[in-house]
Short mmCIF file of C-alpha atoms in Angstrom, two decimals:
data_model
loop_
_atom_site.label_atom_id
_atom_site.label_comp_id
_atom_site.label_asym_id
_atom_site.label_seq_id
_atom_site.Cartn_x
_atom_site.Cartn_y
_atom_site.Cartn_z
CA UNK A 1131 -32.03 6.82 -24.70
CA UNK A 1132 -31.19 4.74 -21.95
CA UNK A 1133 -27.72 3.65 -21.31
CA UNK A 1134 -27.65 1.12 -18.48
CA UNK A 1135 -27.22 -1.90 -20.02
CA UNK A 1136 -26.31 -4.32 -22.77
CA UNK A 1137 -29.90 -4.08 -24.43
CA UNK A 1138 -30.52 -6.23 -26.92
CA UNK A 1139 -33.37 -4.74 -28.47
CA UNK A 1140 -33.32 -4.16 -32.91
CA UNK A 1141 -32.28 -0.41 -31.69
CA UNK A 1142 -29.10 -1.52 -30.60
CA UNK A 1143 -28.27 -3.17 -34.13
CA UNK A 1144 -26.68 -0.16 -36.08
CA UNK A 1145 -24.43 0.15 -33.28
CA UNK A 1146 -23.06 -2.83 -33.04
CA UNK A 1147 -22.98 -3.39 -36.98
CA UNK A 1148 -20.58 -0.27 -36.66
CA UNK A 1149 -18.50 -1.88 -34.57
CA UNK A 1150 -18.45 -5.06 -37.02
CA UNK A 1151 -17.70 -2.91 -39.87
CA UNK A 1152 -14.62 -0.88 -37.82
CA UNK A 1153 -13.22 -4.33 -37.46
CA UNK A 1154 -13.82 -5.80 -40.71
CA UNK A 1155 -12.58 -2.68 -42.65
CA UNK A 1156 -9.52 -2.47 -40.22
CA UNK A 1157 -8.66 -6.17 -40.02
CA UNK A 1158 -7.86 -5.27 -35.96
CA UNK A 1159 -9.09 -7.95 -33.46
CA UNK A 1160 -11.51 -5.96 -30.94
CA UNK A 1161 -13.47 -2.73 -31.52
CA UNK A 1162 -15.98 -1.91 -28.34
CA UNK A 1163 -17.98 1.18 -27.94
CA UNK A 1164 -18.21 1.98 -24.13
CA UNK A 1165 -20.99 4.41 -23.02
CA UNK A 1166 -21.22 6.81 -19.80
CA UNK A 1167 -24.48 5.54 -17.82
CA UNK A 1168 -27.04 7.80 -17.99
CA UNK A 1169 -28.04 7.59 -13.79
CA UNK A 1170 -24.27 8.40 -13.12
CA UNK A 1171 -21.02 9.10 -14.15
CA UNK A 1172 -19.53 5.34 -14.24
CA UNK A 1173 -18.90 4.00 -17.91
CA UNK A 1174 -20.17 0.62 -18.97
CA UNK A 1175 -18.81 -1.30 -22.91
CA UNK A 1176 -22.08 -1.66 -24.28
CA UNK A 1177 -21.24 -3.40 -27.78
CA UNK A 1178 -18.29 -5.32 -29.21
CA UNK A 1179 -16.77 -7.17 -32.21
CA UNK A 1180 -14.39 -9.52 -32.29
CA UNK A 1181 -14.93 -10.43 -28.37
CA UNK A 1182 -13.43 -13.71 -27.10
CA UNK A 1183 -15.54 -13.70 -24.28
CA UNK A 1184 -18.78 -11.70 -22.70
CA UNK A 1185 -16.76 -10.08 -20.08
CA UNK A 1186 -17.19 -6.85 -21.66
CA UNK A 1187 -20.51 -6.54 -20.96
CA UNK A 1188 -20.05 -6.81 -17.31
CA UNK A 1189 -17.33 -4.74 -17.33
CA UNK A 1190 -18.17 -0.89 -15.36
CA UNK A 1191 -15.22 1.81 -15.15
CA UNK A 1192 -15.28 5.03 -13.11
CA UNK A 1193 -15.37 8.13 -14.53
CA UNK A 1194 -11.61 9.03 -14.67
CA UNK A 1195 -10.34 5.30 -14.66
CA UNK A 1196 -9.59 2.59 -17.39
CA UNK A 1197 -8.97 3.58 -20.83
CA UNK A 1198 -12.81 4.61 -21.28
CA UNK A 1199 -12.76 6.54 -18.49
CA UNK A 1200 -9.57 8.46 -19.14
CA UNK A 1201 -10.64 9.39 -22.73
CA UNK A 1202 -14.17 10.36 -21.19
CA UNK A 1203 -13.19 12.81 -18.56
CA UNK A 1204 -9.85 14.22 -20.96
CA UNK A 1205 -11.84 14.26 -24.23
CA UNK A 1206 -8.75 13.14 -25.77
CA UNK A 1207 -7.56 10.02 -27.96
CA UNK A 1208 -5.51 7.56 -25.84
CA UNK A 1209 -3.20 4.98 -27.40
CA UNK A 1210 -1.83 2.17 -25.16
CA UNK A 1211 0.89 0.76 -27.68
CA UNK A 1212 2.39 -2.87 -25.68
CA UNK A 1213 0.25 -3.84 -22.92
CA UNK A 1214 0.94 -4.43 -19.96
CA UNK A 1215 4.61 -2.90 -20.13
CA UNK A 1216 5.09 1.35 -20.38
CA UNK A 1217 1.58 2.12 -19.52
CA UNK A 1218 0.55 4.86 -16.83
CA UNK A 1219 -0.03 2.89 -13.55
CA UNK A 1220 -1.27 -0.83 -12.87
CA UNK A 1221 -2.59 -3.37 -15.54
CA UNK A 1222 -5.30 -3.46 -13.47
CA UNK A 1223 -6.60 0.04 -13.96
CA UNK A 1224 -7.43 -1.68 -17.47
CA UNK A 1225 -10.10 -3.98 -17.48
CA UNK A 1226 -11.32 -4.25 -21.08
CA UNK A 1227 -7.37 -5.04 -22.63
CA UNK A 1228 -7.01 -7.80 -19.64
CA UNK A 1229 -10.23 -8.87 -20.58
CA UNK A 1230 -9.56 -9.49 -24.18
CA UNK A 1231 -5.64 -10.17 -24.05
CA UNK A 1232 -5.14 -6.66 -26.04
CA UNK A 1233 -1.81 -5.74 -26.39
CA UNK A 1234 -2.48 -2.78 -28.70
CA UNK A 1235 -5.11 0.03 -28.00
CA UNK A 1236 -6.49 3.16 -29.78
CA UNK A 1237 -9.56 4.97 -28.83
CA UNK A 1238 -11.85 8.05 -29.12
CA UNK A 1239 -14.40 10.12 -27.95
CA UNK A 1240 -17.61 9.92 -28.55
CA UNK A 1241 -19.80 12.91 -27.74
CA UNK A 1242 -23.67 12.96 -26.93
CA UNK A 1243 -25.49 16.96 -27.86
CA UNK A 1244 -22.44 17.93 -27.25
CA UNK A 1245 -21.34 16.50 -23.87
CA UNK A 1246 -18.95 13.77 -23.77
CA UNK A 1247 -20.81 10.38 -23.10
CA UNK A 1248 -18.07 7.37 -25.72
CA UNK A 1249 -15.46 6.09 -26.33
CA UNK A 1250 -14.66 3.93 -29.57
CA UNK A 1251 -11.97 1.39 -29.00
CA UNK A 1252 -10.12 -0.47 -31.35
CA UNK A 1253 -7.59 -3.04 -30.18
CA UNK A 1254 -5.14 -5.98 -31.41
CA UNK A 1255 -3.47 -8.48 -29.57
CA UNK A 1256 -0.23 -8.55 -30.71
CA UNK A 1257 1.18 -5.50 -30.92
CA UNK A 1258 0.52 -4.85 -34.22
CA UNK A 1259 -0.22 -1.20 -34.25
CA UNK A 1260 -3.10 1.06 -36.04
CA UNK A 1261 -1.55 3.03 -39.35
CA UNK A 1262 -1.82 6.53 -39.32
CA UNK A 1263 -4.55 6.17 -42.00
CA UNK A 1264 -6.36 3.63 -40.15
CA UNK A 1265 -6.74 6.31 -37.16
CA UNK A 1266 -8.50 8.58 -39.37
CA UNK A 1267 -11.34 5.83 -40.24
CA UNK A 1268 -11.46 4.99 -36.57
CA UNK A 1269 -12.50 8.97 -36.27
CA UNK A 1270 -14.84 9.04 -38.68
CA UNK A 1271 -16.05 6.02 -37.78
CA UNK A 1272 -16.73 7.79 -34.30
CA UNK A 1273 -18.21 10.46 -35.99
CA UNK A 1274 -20.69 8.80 -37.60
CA UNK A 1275 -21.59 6.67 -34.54
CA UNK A 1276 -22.23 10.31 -33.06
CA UNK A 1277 -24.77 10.85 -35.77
CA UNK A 1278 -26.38 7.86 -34.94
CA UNK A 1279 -26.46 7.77 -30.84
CA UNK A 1280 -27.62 11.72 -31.21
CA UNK A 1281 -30.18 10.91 -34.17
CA UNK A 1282 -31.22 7.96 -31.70
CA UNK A 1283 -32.21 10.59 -28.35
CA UNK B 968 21.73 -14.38 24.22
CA UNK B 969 20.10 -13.73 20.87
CA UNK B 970 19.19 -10.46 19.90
CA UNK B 971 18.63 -10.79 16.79
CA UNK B 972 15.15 -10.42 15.74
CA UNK B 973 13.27 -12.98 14.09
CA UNK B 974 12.79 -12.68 10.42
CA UNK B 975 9.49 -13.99 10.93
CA UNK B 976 8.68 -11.02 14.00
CA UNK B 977 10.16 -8.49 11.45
CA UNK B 978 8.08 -9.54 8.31
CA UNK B 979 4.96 -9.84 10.55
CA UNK B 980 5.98 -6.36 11.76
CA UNK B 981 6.27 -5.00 8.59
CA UNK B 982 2.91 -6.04 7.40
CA UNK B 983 0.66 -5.29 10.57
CA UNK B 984 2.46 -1.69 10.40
CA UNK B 985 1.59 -1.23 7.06
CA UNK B 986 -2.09 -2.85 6.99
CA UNK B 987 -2.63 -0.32 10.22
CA UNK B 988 -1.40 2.76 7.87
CA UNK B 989 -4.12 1.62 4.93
CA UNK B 990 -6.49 1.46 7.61
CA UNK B 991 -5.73 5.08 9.04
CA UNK B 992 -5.30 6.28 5.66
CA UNK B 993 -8.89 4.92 4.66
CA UNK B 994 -10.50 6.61 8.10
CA UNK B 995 -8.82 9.44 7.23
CA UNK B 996 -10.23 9.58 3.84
CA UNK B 997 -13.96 8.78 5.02
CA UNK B 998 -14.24 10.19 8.35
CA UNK B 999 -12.46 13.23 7.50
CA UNK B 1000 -12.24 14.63 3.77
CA UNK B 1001 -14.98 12.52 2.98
CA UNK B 1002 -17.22 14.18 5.56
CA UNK B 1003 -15.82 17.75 4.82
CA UNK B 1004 -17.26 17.44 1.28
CA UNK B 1005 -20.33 16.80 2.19
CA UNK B 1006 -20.19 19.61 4.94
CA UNK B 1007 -19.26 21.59 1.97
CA UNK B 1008 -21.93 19.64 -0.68
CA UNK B 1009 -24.88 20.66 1.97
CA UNK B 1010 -23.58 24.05 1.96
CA UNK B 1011 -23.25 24.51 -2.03
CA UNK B 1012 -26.66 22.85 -2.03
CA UNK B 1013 -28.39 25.95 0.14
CA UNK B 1014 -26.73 28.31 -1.65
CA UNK B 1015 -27.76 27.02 -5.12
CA UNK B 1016 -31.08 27.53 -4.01
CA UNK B 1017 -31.04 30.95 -2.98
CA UNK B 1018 -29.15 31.85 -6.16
CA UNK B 1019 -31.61 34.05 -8.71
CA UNK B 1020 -29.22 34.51 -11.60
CA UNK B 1021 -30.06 31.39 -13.54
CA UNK B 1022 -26.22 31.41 -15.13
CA UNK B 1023 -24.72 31.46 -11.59
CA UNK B 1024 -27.30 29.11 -10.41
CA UNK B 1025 -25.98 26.19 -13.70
CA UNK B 1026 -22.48 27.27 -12.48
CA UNK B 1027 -23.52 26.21 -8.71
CA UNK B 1028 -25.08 23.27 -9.80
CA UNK B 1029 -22.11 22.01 -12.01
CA UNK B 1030 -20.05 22.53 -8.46
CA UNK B 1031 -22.62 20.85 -6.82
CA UNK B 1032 -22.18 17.73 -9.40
CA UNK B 1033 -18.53 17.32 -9.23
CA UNK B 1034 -18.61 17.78 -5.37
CA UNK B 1035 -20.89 14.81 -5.64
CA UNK B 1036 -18.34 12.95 -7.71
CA UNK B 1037 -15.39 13.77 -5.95
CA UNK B 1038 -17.35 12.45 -2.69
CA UNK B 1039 -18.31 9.27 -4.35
CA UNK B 1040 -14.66 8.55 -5.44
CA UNK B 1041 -13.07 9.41 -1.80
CA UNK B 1042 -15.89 6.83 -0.35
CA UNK B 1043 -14.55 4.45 -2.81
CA UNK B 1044 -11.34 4.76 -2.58
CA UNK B 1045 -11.45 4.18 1.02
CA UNK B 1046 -13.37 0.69 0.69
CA UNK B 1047 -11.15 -0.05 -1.97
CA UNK B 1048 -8.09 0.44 0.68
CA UNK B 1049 -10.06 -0.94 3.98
CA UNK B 1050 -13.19 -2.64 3.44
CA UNK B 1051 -15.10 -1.54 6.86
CA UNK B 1052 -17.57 -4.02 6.82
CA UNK B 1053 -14.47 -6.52 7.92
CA UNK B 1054 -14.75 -5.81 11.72
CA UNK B 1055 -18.24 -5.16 11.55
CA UNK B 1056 -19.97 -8.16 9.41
CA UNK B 1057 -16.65 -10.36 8.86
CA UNK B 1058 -14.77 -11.94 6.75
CA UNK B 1059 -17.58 -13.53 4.45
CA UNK B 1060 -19.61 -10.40 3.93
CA UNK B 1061 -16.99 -7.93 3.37
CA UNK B 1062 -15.96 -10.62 0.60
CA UNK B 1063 -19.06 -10.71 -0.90
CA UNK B 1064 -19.02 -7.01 -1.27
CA UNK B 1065 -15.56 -6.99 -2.84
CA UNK B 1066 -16.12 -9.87 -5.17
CA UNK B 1067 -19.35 -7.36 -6.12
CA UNK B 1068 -17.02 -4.56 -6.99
CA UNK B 1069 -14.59 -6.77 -8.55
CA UNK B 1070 -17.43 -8.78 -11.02
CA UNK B 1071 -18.40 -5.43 -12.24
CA UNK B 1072 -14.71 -4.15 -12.78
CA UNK B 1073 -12.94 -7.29 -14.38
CA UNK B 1074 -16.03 -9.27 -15.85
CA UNK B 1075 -15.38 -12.53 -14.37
CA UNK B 1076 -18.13 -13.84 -12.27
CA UNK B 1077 -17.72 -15.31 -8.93
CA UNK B 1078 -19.87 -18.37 -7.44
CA UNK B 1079 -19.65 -17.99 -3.71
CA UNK B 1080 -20.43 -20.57 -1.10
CA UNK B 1081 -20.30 -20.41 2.95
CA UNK B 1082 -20.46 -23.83 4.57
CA UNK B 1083 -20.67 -24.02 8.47
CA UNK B 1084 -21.23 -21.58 10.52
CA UNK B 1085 -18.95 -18.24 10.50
CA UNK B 1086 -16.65 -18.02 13.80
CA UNK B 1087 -15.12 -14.97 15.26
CA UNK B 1088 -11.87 -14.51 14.18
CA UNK B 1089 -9.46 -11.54 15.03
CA UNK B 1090 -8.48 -8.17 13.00
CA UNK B 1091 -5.26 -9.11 12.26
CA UNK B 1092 -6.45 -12.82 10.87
CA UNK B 1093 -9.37 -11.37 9.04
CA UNK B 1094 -7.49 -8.95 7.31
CA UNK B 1095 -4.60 -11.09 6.21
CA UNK B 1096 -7.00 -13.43 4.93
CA UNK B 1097 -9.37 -10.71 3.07
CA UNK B 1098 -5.83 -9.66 1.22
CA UNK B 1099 -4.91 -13.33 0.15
CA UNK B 1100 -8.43 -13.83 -1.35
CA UNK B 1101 -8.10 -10.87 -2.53
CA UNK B 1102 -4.75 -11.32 -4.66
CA UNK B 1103 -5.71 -14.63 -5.76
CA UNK B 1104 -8.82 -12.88 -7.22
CA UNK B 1105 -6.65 -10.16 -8.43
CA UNK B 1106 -4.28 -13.05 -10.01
CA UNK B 1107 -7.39 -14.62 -12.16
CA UNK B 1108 -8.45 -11.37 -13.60
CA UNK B 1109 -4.76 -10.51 -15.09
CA UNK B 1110 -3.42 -13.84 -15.62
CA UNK B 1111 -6.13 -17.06 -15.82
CA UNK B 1112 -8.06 -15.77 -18.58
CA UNK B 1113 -11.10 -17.06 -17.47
CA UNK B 1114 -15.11 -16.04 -17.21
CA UNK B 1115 -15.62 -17.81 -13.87
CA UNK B 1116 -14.31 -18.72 -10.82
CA UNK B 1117 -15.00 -19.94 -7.08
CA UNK B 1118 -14.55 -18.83 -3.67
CA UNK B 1119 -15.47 -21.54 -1.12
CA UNK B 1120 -15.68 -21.06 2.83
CA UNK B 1121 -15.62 -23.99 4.94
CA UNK B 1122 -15.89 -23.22 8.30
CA UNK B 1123 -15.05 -26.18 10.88
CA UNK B 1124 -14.28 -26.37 14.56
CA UNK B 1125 -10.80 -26.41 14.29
CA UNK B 1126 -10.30 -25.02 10.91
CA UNK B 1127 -11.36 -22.64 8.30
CA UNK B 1128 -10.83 -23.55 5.12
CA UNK B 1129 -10.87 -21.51 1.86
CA UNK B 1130 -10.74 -22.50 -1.62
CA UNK B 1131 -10.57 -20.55 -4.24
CA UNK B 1132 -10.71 -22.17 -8.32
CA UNK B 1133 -10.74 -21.48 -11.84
CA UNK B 1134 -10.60 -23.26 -14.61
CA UNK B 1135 -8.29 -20.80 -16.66
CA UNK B 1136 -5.12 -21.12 -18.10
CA UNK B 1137 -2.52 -22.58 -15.69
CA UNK B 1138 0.44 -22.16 -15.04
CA UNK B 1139 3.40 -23.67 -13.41
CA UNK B 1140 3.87 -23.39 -9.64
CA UNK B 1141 7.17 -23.59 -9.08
CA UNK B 1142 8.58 -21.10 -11.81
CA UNK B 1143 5.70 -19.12 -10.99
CA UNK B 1144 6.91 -18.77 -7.17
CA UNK B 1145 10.29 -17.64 -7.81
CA UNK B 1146 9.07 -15.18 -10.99
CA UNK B 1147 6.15 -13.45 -9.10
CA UNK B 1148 6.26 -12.44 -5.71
CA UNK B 1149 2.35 -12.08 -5.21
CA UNK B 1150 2.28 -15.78 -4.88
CA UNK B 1151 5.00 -15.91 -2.90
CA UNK B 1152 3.52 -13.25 -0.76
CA UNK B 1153 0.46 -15.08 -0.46
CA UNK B 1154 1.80 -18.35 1.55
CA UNK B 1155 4.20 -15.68 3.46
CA UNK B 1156 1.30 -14.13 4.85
CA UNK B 1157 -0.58 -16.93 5.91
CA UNK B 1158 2.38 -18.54 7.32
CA UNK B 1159 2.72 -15.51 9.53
CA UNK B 1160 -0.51 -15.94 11.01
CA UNK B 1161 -0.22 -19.55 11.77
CA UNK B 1162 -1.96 -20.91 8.60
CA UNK B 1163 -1.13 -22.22 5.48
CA UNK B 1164 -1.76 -21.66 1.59
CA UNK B 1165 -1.07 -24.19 -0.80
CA UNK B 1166 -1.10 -23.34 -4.61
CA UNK B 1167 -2.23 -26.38 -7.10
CA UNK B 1168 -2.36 -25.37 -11.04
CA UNK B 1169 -1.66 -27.16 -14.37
CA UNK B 1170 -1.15 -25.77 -17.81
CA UNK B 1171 -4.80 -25.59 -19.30
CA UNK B 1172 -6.52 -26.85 -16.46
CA UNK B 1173 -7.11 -24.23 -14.02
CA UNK B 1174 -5.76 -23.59 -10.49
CA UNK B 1175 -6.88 -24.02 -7.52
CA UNK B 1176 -5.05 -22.45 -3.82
CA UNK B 1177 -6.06 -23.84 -1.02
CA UNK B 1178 -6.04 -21.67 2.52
CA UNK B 1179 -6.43 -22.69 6.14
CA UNK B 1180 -6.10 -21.56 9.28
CA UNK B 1181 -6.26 -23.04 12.52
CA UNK B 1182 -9.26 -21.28 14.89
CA UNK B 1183 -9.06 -21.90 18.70
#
């Protein structure tokens, strides 16, 4: 499966109805799924919900940089909790929450046979933040778009 | 006798000292670790090769990968602080290549245009006038909220001229001024090297800055 751009072929459709269904179920205002290219290690958002704009699709982080980068190279969950004050370096290390005005920020990994390839991010912007409970469905929500992006390969 | 210095001579001071330490830093970085990696990469690349044990041989060729990566990031990290192709192509090039990088980082797409024909300006112009593009760019992306925007060049005989627009959000100039001090930073520099930059934005409507400098 090819990751290098925002294809939008009827294989793409489960992924982004996930996304619409995170958001819907969540009542959040973004949720993006950001994929590691497959021809290197930059990371590109691939589908959205809830976008005010298309920005997101132009949108490329390195590996190691922006939220989807971070969560990429540390395999770990990342919460940015009032944007742009507290956070770890400059607001401009984060593209995707100055691109949609997101104040609030939770996101996941996403792993690809076992290497990890995603991140899941779901986003408000107020600062509003994501219930303990609502973290869980954002995980299994990433689980089961692992299902999905492996069953797709 | 006055022997005071100038707060204008100590400002310029300040700046040149510090835009010649990026550029060191970035030479540093490229010349020198950068080209030690791939010394090394070369090296790890031989001995992959020659390696028979196929575990040791993945193990070399995962060191090989993140040598690659690390290289990649030190040669982009050094454009990011210096963009090279400033003394080399000028000012309009090594703008086209940032607004390149910064399209695919931020989103917002930038419609460039170069009217008249380019002179030769000096480092010290070129570079002051790369970074005050470069924070009004850097402005739109965190604060216009905004798809698009415009960089125009107009070179004349006398003049360059750069304008620079999007139709974002606004804001007001003169609280803006006093609150942030990129803006303020902006005219400072350009005043420093004989030119001027002059900031036009309304609430809803966009904003526009305006840059010129004099060329003899």
């Amino acid at each position: 499966m090819e990751f290098n751009g925002c294809n939008k072929s009827r294989k793409d459709h489960p992924y982004k109805q996930a996304c619409e269904q995170v958001l819907e179920e969540l009542n959040c205002d973004f949720v993006g799924l950001a994929l590691q290219n497959s021809n290197g290690p930059d990371v590109s958002w691939h589908y959205a919900a809830g976008n005010r704009n298309d920005k997101y699709k132009r949108i490329t982080v390195r590996y190691g940089k922006g939220i989807a980068g971070k969560v990429i190279s540390t395999g770990r969950s990342m919460k940015i909790e009032d944007f742009p004050n507290n956070i770890l370096g400059k607001a401009l290390e984060y593209p995707i929450m100055l691109a949609e005005n997101l104040s609030y920020a939770f996101a996941v990994p996403i792993q690809l046979k076992g290497v990890l390839k995603g991140v899941l991010l779901v986003g408000n912007r107020t600062n509003q933040p994501i219930s303990e409970s609502d973290q869980h469905t954002i995980l299994d929500a990433a689980k089961k778009l692992e299902k999905e992006l492996n069953n797709s390969i | 006798m006055n022997t005071q210095p100038l707060k204008k001579n100590i400002s310029s001071y300040i700046i040149q000292t510090h835009e010649e330490e990026i550029k060191r830093i970035a030479m540093e970085l490229h010349e020198g670790v950068g080209q030690s990696l791939y010394s090394l990469f070369t090296g790890m690349q031989l001995i992959e090769k020659a390696i028979e044990q196929p575990a040791m041989k993945s193990y070399a060729g995962d060191m090989n990968q993140l040598l690659e990566k690390t290289i990649q990031e030190i040669r982009l990290l050094a454009l990011e602080l210096h963009p090279p192709s400033l003394t080399t192509l000028g000012l309009v090039s090594a703008m086209k290549s940032y607004i390149n990088l910064y399209t695919s980082t931020y989103g917002i797409e930038v419609g460039v245009e170069n009217l008249g024909v380019e002179s030769q300006i000096s480092d010290r112009d070129s570079i002051t006038l790369f970074r005050v593009c470069q924070e009004a760019l850097v402005n739109i992306a965190r604060y216009a909220d905004t798809t698009k925007a415009s960089i125009i060049f107009k070179w004349k005989k006398s003049r360059l001229l750069i304008m620079i627009k999007d139709s974002g959000k606004g804001f007001e100039v003169e609280t803006a001024m006093n609150k942030l001090s990129g803006l303020a930073a902006m005219s400072e520099r350009m005043h420093l090297i004989g030119g001027k930059c002059i900031i036009y934005s309304k609430i809803d409507e966009g904003t526009s800055i305006e840059i010129s400098l004099p060329l003899y």
